[in-house]
PDB file of C-alpha atoms in Angstrom:
ATOM      1  CA  UNK A   1      41.022  80.376-143.410  1.00  0.00           C
ATOM      2  CA  UNK A   2      40.392  76.945-142.782  1.00  0.00           C
ATOM      3  CA  UNK A   3      37.917  76.374-139.976  1.00  0.00           C
ATOM      4  CA  UNK A   4      39.451  73.492-138.011  1.00  0.00           C
ATOM      5  CA  UNK A   5      37.531  74.427-134.662  1.00  0.00           C
ATOM      6  CA  UNK A   6      33.838  73.255-135.980  1.00  0.00           C
ATOM      7  CA  UNK A   7      35.189  69.746-136.950  1.00  0.00           C
ATOM      8  CA  UNK A   8      36.832  69.545-133.571  1.00  0.00           C
ATOM      9  CA  UNK A   9      33.467  70.340-131.830  1.00  0.00           C
ATOM     10  CA  UNK A  10      31.128  67.869-134.063  1.00  0.00           C
ATOM     11  CA  UNK A  11      33.913  64.897-133.018  1.00  0.00           C
ATOM     12  CA  UNK A  12      33.974  65.715-129.489  1.00  0.00           C
ATOM     13  CA  UNK A  13      29.717  65.638-129.293  1.00  0.00           C
ATOM     14  CA  UNK A  14      28.363  62.883-127.432  1.00  0.00           C
ATOM     15  CA  UNK A  15      27.364  60.114-129.619  1.00  0.00           C
ATOM     16  CA  UNK A  16      23.691  60.438-130.640  1.00  0.00           C
ATOM     17  CA  UNK A  17      23.253  64.063-129.055  1.00  0.00           C
ATOM     18  CA  UNK A  18      20.452  65.944-130.238  1.00  0.00           C
ATOM     19  CA  UNK A  19      21.255  69.109-132.737  1.00  0.00           C
ATOM     20  CA  UNK A  20      18.879  71.483-131.282  1.00  0.00           C
ATOM     21  CA  UNK A  21      20.733  74.862-130.738  1.00  0.00           C
ATOM     22  CA  UNK A  22      20.131  75.032-126.849  1.00  0.00           C
ATOM     23  CA  UNK A  23      21.444  71.616-126.307  1.00  0.00           C
ATOM     24  CA  UNK A  24      24.702  72.387-128.311  1.00  0.00           C
ATOM     25  CA  UNK A  25      24.965  75.829-126.603  1.00  0.00           C
ATOM     26  CA  UNK A  26      24.579  73.979-123.103  1.00  0.00           C
ATOM     27  CA  UNK A  27      27.084  71.388-124.246  1.00  0.00           C
ATOM     28  CA  UNK A  28      29.484  74.253-125.314  1.00  0.00           C
ATOM     29  CA  UNK A  29      29.376  75.902-122.007  1.00  0.00           C
ATOM     30  CA  UNK A  30      30.085  73.014-119.807  1.00  0.00           C
ATOM     31  CA  UNK A  31      33.105  71.833-122.058  1.00  0.00           C
ATOM     32  CA  UNK A  32      34.423  75.227-122.037  1.00  0.00           C
ATOM     33  CA  UNK A  33      34.473  75.489-118.128  1.00  0.00           C
ATOM     34  CA  UNK A  34      35.960  71.988-117.748  1.00  0.00           C
ATOM     35  CA  UNK A  35      38.898  72.788-120.432  1.00  0.00           C
ATOM     36  CA  UNK A  36      39.219  76.424-119.141  1.00  0.00           C
ATOM     37  CA  UNK A  37      40.003  74.740-115.412  1.00  0.00           C
ATOM     38  CA  UNK A  38      42.206  72.416-116.714  1.00  0.00           C
ATOM     39  CA  UNK A  39      44.104  74.735-119.094  1.00  0.00           C
ATOM     40  CA  UNK A  40      45.097  76.966-116.268  1.00  0.00           C
ATOM     41  CA  UNK A  41      46.652  73.934-114.754  1.00  0.00           C
ATOM     42  CA  UNK A  42      48.606  73.296-117.800  1.00  0.00           C
ATOM     43  CA  UNK A  43      49.502  76.922-118.536  1.00  0.00           C
ATOM     44  CA  UNK A  44      51.058  77.402-115.244  1.00  0.00           C
ATOM     45  CA  UNK A  45      53.417  74.406-116.012  1.00  0.00           C
ATOM     46  CA  UNK A  46      54.205  75.608-119.508  1.00  0.00           C
ATOM     47  CA  UNK A  47      54.654  79.521-118.970  1.00  0.00           C
ATOM     48  CA  UNK A  48      58.225  80.717-119.101  1.00  0.00           C
ATOM     49  CA  UNK A  49      57.825  83.626-116.797  1.00  0.00           C
ATOM     50  CA  UNK A  50      55.278  85.018-114.592  1.00  0.00           C
ATOM     51  CA  UNK A  51      54.703  88.161-112.519  1.00  0.00           C
ATOM     52  CA  UNK A  52      51.780  90.669-111.304  1.00  0.00           C
ATOM     53  CA  UNK A  53      51.396  94.130-112.542  1.00  0.00           C
ATOM     54  CA  UNK A  54      49.110  97.142-113.293  1.00  0.00           C
ATOM     55  CA  UNK A  55      47.688  97.684-116.742  1.00  0.00           C
ATOM     56  CA  UNK A  56      48.567 101.204-117.920  1.00  0.00           C
ATOM     57  CA  UNK A  57      47.319 101.268-121.511  1.00  0.00           C
ATOM     58  CA  UNK A  58      45.295  99.251-123.861  1.00  0.00           C
ATOM     59  CA  UNK A  59      46.654  99.639-127.522  1.00  0.00           C
ATOM     60  CA  UNK A  60      44.098  97.439-129.474  1.00  0.00           C
ATOM     61  CA  UNK A  61      42.056  94.522-128.569  1.00  0.00           C
ATOM     62  CA  UNK A  62      44.925  92.000-128.119  1.00  0.00           C
ATOM     63  CA  UNK A  63      47.927  94.373-126.983  1.00  0.00           C
ATOM     64  CA  UNK A  64      48.383  96.321-123.608  1.00  0.00           C
ATOM     65  CA  UNK A  65      51.127  97.588-121.803  1.00  0.00           C
ATOM     66  CA  UNK A  66      51.534  96.660-117.813  1.00  0.00           C
ATOM     67  CA  UNK A  67      53.759  97.920-115.228  1.00  0.00           C
ATOM     68  CA  UNK A  68      55.239  95.222-112.667  1.00  0.00           C
ATOM     69  CA  UNK A  69      55.685  95.302-109.309  1.00  0.00           C
ATOM     70  CA  UNK A  70      59.204  96.292-109.787  1.00  0.00           C
ATOM     71  CA  UNK A  71      58.459  99.451-111.871  1.00  0.00           C
ATOM     72  CA  UNK A  72      59.321  97.263-115.143  1.00  0.00           C
ATOM     73  CA  UNK A  73      57.314  98.272-118.010  1.00  0.00           C
ATOM     74  CA  UNK A  74      56.063  95.668-120.443  1.00  0.00           C
ATOM     75  CA  UNK A  75      54.500  95.709-123.693  1.00  0.00           C
ATOM     76  CA  UNK A  76      52.040  92.414-124.176  1.00  0.00           C
ATOM     77  CA  UNK A  77      50.443  90.733-127.050  1.00  0.00           C
ATOM     78  CA  UNK A  78      47.573  88.486-125.772  1.00  0.00           C
ATOM     79  CA  UNK A  79      48.557  84.790-126.728  1.00  0.00           C
ATOM     80  CA  UNK A  80      46.404  82.537-129.129  1.00  0.00           C
ATOM     81  CA  UNK A  81      43.866  85.349-130.180  1.00  0.00           C
ATOM     82  CA  UNK A  82      43.602  87.837-132.962  1.00  0.00           C
ATOM     83  CA  UNK A  83      41.456  90.817-132.383  1.00  0.00           C
ATOM     84  CA  UNK A  84      40.493  93.006-135.722  1.00  0.00           C
ATOM     85  CA  UNK A  85      42.796  95.775-136.692  1.00  0.00           C
ATOM     86  CA  UNK A  86      41.954  99.286-135.260  1.00  0.00           C
ATOM     87  CA  UNK A  87      41.219 100.404-138.951  1.00  0.00           C
ATOM     88  CA  UNK A  88      38.446  97.377-139.214  1.00  0.00           C
ATOM     89  CA  UNK A  89      34.912  96.986-138.522  1.00  0.00           C
ATOM     90  CA  UNK A  90      35.065  96.398-134.685  1.00  0.00           C
ATOM     91  CA  UNK A  91      38.402  97.236-133.952  1.00  0.00           C
ATOM     92  CA  UNK A  92      37.919 100.234-131.794  1.00  0.00           C
ATOM     93  CA  UNK A  93      34.826  98.283-130.030  1.00  0.00           C
ATOM     94  CA  UNK A  94      37.715  95.285-129.293  1.00  0.00           C
ATOM     95  CA  UNK A  95      39.887  97.834-127.742  1.00  0.00           C
ATOM     96  CA  UNK A  96      37.188  99.671-125.872  1.00  0.00           C
ATOM     97  CA  UNK A  97      35.988  96.214-124.497  1.00  0.00           C
ATOM     98  CA  UNK A  98      39.712  95.090-123.307  1.00  0.00           C
ATOM     99  CA  UNK A  99      40.170  98.628-121.975  1.00  0.00           C
ATOM    100  CA  UNK A 100      37.024  98.409-119.793  1.00  0.00           C
ATOM    101  CA  UNK A 101      38.190  95.050-118.303  1.00  0.00           C
ATOM    102  CA  UNK A 102      41.695  95.382-117.862  1.00  0.00           C
ATOM    103  CA  UNK A 103      42.938  99.445-117.783  1.00  0.00           C
ATOM    104  CA  UNK A 104      43.887 100.273-114.401  1.00  0.00           C
ATOM    105  CA  UNK A 105      43.628  96.594-112.808  1.00  0.00           C
ATOM    106  CA  UNK A 106      46.171  94.359-111.175  1.00  0.00           C
ATOM    107  CA  UNK A 107      46.651  91.384-113.437  1.00  0.00           C
ATOM    108  CA  UNK A 108      48.551  88.175-113.465  1.00  0.00           C
ATOM    109  CA  UNK A 109      51.112  87.843-116.648  1.00  0.00           C
ATOM    110  CA  UNK A 110      52.094  84.421-117.881  1.00  0.00           C
ATOM    111  CA  UNK A 111      54.838  84.735-120.401  1.00  0.00           C
ATOM    112  CA  UNK A 112      55.164  82.166-123.313  1.00  0.00           C
ATOM    113  CA  UNK A 113      57.685  84.027-125.774  1.00  0.00           C
ATOM    114  CA  UNK A 114      58.689  87.282-127.106  1.00  0.00           C
ATOM    115  CA  UNK A 115      58.024  88.118-130.516  1.00  0.00           C
ATOM    116  CA  UNK A 116      60.107  90.072-133.098  1.00  0.00           C
ATOM    117  CA  UNK A 117      58.253  93.129-132.246  1.00  0.00           C
ATOM    118  CA  UNK A 118      59.868  92.648-128.738  1.00  0.00           C
ATOM    119  CA  UNK A 119      56.361  92.161-127.072  1.00  0.00           C
ATOM    120  CA  UNK A 120      55.761  89.545-124.337  1.00  0.00           C
ATOM    121  CA  UNK A 121      53.286  86.949-125.509  1.00  0.00           C
ATOM    122  CA  UNK A 122      51.269  85.935-122.800  1.00  0.00           C
ATOM    123  CA  UNK A 123      48.038  85.091-120.903  1.00  0.00           C
ATOM    124  CA  UNK A 124      46.890  87.768-118.949  1.00  0.00           C
ATOM    125  CA  UNK A 125      44.465  87.235-115.964  1.00  0.00           C
ATOM    126  CA  UNK A 126      42.568  89.023-113.168  1.00  0.00           C
ATOM    127  CA  UNK A 127      41.605  87.111-110.127  1.00  0.00           C
ATOM    128  CA  UNK A 128      42.108  84.051-112.147  1.00  0.00           C
ATOM    129  CA  UNK A 129      40.025  84.962-115.256  1.00  0.00           C
ATOM    130  CA  UNK A 130      41.717  84.939-118.444  1.00  0.00           C
ATOM    131  CA  UNK A 131      41.263  87.799-120.390  1.00  0.00           C
ATOM    132  CA  UNK A 132      42.580  86.274-123.593  1.00  0.00           C
ATOM    133  CA  UNK A 133      39.935  83.960-123.321  1.00  0.00           C
ATOM    134  CA  UNK A 134      37.412  86.392-122.353  1.00  0.00           C
ATOM    135  CA  UNK A 135      37.895  88.415-125.661  1.00  0.00           C
ATOM    136  CA  UNK A 136      37.162  85.640-127.758  1.00  0.00           C
ATOM    137  CA  UNK A 137      34.318  84.548-125.680  1.00  0.00           C
ATOM    138  CA  UNK A 138      32.652  88.110-125.855  1.00  0.00           C
ATOM    139  CA  UNK A 139      33.047  88.129-129.608  1.00  0.00           C
ATOM    140  CA  UNK A 140      36.014  90.840-129.568  1.00  0.00           C
ATOM    141  CA  UNK A 141      38.596  88.450-131.145  1.00  0.00           C
ATOM    142  CA  UNK A 142      39.407  85.199-133.015  1.00  0.00           C
ATOM    143  CA  UNK A 143      41.121  82.212-131.673  1.00  0.00           C
ATOM    144  CA  UNK A 144      44.636  82.396-133.630  1.00  0.00           C
ATOM    145  CA  UNK A 145      44.331  78.798-134.552  1.00  0.00           C
ATOM    146  CA  UNK A 146      47.432  79.058-137.455  1.00  0.00           C
ATOM    147  CA  UNK A 147      49.704  79.358-134.146  1.00  0.00           C
ATOM    148  CA  UNK A 148      47.625  78.037-131.503  1.00  0.00           C
ATOM    149  CA  UNK A 149      47.515  74.566-133.263  1.00  0.00           C
ATOM    150  CA  UNK A 150      51.309  74.464-132.929  1.00  0.00           C
ATOM    151  CA  UNK A 151      52.121  75.927-129.748  1.00  0.00           C
ATOM    152  CA  UNK A 152      49.031  76.274-127.633  1.00  0.00           C
ATOM    153  CA  UNK A 153      48.607  73.577-124.975  1.00  0.00           C
ATOM    154  CA  UNK A 154      45.542  71.081-125.719  1.00  0.00           C
ATOM    155  CA  UNK A 155      43.412  72.067-122.836  1.00  0.00           C
ATOM    156  CA  UNK A 156      43.605  75.861-123.448  1.00  0.00           C
ATOM    157  CA  UNK A 157      42.976  75.208-127.151  1.00  0.00           C
ATOM    158  CA  UNK A 158      39.977  73.283-126.300  1.00  0.00           C
ATOM    159  CA  UNK A 159      38.769  76.253-124.225  1.00  0.00           C
ATOM    160  CA  UNK A 160      39.482  78.623-126.662  1.00  0.00           C
ATOM    161  CA  UNK A 161      37.725  76.585-129.584  1.00  0.00           C
ATOM    162  CA  UNK A 162      34.622  76.442-127.226  1.00  0.00           C
ATOM    163  CA  UNK A 163      34.638  80.288-126.737  1.00  0.00           C
ATOM    164  CA  UNK A 164      34.657  80.943-130.344  1.00  0.00           C
ATOM    165  CA  UNK A 165      32.179  78.453-131.275  1.00  0.00           C
ATOM    166  CA  UNK A 166      29.796  79.607-128.643  1.00  0.00           C
ATOM    167  CA  UNK A 167      30.428  83.688-129.740  1.00  0.00           C
ATOM    168  CA  UNK A 168      29.571  82.649-133.317  1.00  0.00           C
ATOM    169  CA  UNK A 169      26.546  80.901-132.244  1.00  0.00           C
ATOM    170  CA  UNK A 170      25.127  83.500-130.170  1.00  0.00           C
ATOM    171  CA  UNK A 171      26.432  86.532-132.936  1.00  0.00           C
ATOM    172  CA  UNK A 172      28.213  88.002-130.283  1.00  0.00           C
ATOM    173  CA  UNK A 173      30.305  91.148-130.758  1.00  0.00           C
ATOM    174  CA  UNK A 174      32.115  91.207-134.104  1.00  0.00           C
ATOM    175  CA  UNK A 175      30.015  88.066-135.077  1.00  0.00           C
ATOM    176  CA  UNK A 176      26.618  90.467-135.537  1.00  0.00           C
ATOM    177  CA  UNK A 177      28.436  92.002-138.540  1.00  0.00           C
ATOM    178  CA  UNK A 178      27.811  90.821-142.374  1.00  0.00           C
ATOM    179  CA  UNK A 179      30.990  89.521-144.224  1.00  0.00           C
ATOM    180  CA  UNK A 180      33.351  89.500-141.261  1.00  0.00           C
ATOM    181  CA  UNK A 181      36.782  89.807-142.264  1.00  0.00           C
ATOM    182  CA  UNK A 182      39.543  87.760-140.080  1.00  0.00           C
ATOM    183  CA  UNK A 183      42.535  90.153-138.955  1.00  0.00           C
ATOM    184  CA  UNK A 184      44.887  88.181-140.729  1.00  0.00           C
ATOM    185  CA  UNK A 185      43.108  88.359-143.935  1.00  0.00           C
ATOM    186  CA  UNK A 186      42.944  92.016-143.778  1.00  0.00           C
ATOM    187  CA  UNK A 187      46.877  92.461-142.986  1.00  0.00           C
ATOM    188  CA  UNK A 188      47.546  90.319-146.100  1.00  0.00           C
ATOM    189  CA  UNK A 189      45.420  92.639-148.221  1.00  0.00           C
ATOM    190  CA  UNK A 190      47.115  95.910-146.690  1.00  0.00           C
ATOM    191  CA  UNK A 191      50.413  94.232-147.426  1.00  0.00           C
ATOM    192  CA  UNK A 192      49.284  93.234-151.053  1.00  0.00           C
ATOM    193  CA  UNK A 193      48.163  96.850-151.701  1.00  0.00           C
ATOM    194  CA  UNK A 194      51.376  98.284-150.469  1.00  0.00           C
ATOM    195  CA  UNK A 195      53.435  95.711-152.597  1.00  0.00           C
ATOM    196  CA  UNK A 196      51.154  94.105-155.583  1.00  0.00           C
ATOM    197  CA  UNK A 197      54.137  91.891-156.308  1.00  0.00           C
ATOM    198  CA  UNK A 198      54.336  90.449-152.852  1.00  0.00           C
ATOM    199  CA  UNK A 199      52.242  87.331-154.186  1.00  0.00           C
ATOM    200  CA  UNK A 200      49.748  85.364-151.755  1.00  0.00           C
ATOM    201  CA  UNK A 201      52.018  84.514-149.122  1.00  0.00           C
ATOM    202  CA  UNK A 202      51.386  85.936-145.622  1.00  0.00           C
ATOM    203  CA  UNK A 203      54.016  86.750-142.827  1.00  0.00           C
ATOM    204  CA  UNK A 204      54.252  84.176-140.156  1.00  0.00           C
ATOM    205  CA  UNK A 205      54.106  84.763-136.529  1.00  0.00           C
ATOM    206  CA  UNK A 206      52.379  87.253-134.214  1.00  0.00           C
ATOM    207  CA  UNK A 207      51.175  90.471-135.619  1.00  0.00           C
TER     208      UNK A 207
END
């Protein structure tokens, strides 16, 4: 994985800013709040569909089910994040964290697209708090940069990048582990085990 968040953060640092960790942490927090506020405005404009509903199940750290106010059932893939697979280290912890926050709660859903698995790719919020962003900030998911850099609005992209940088810095959640493996690399390795002749090319899109 090419880490483009670090160069972005360095480029945005105030000119002549000291390199102390506490100063960087303070700057990250302030920037995250500002970008998150701006991101809510952008995402409301860009969302293809919006509705409210109740979370009835949490499959893993980035997938859940919602029943809306009309009784329709939706399977949702949280947009622009990628949580560890259940078979990976921290996979169950990521699922449990999302379940603790969302299960049984009334949520607002902003749908951006539908993926090839017929899941709604969406931002999910509770009282205005972005659960996608929360999973990154608590160290339960990565910012899905390979997709986000092409599709996510700039304000949300900045907020998610800040959140991951801060989680890494504070060793939150999965970042406490050694030899942390991104879920897209894990999935590629699993595909290669099943089909050794498949080569190094990975599948594109939401997984």
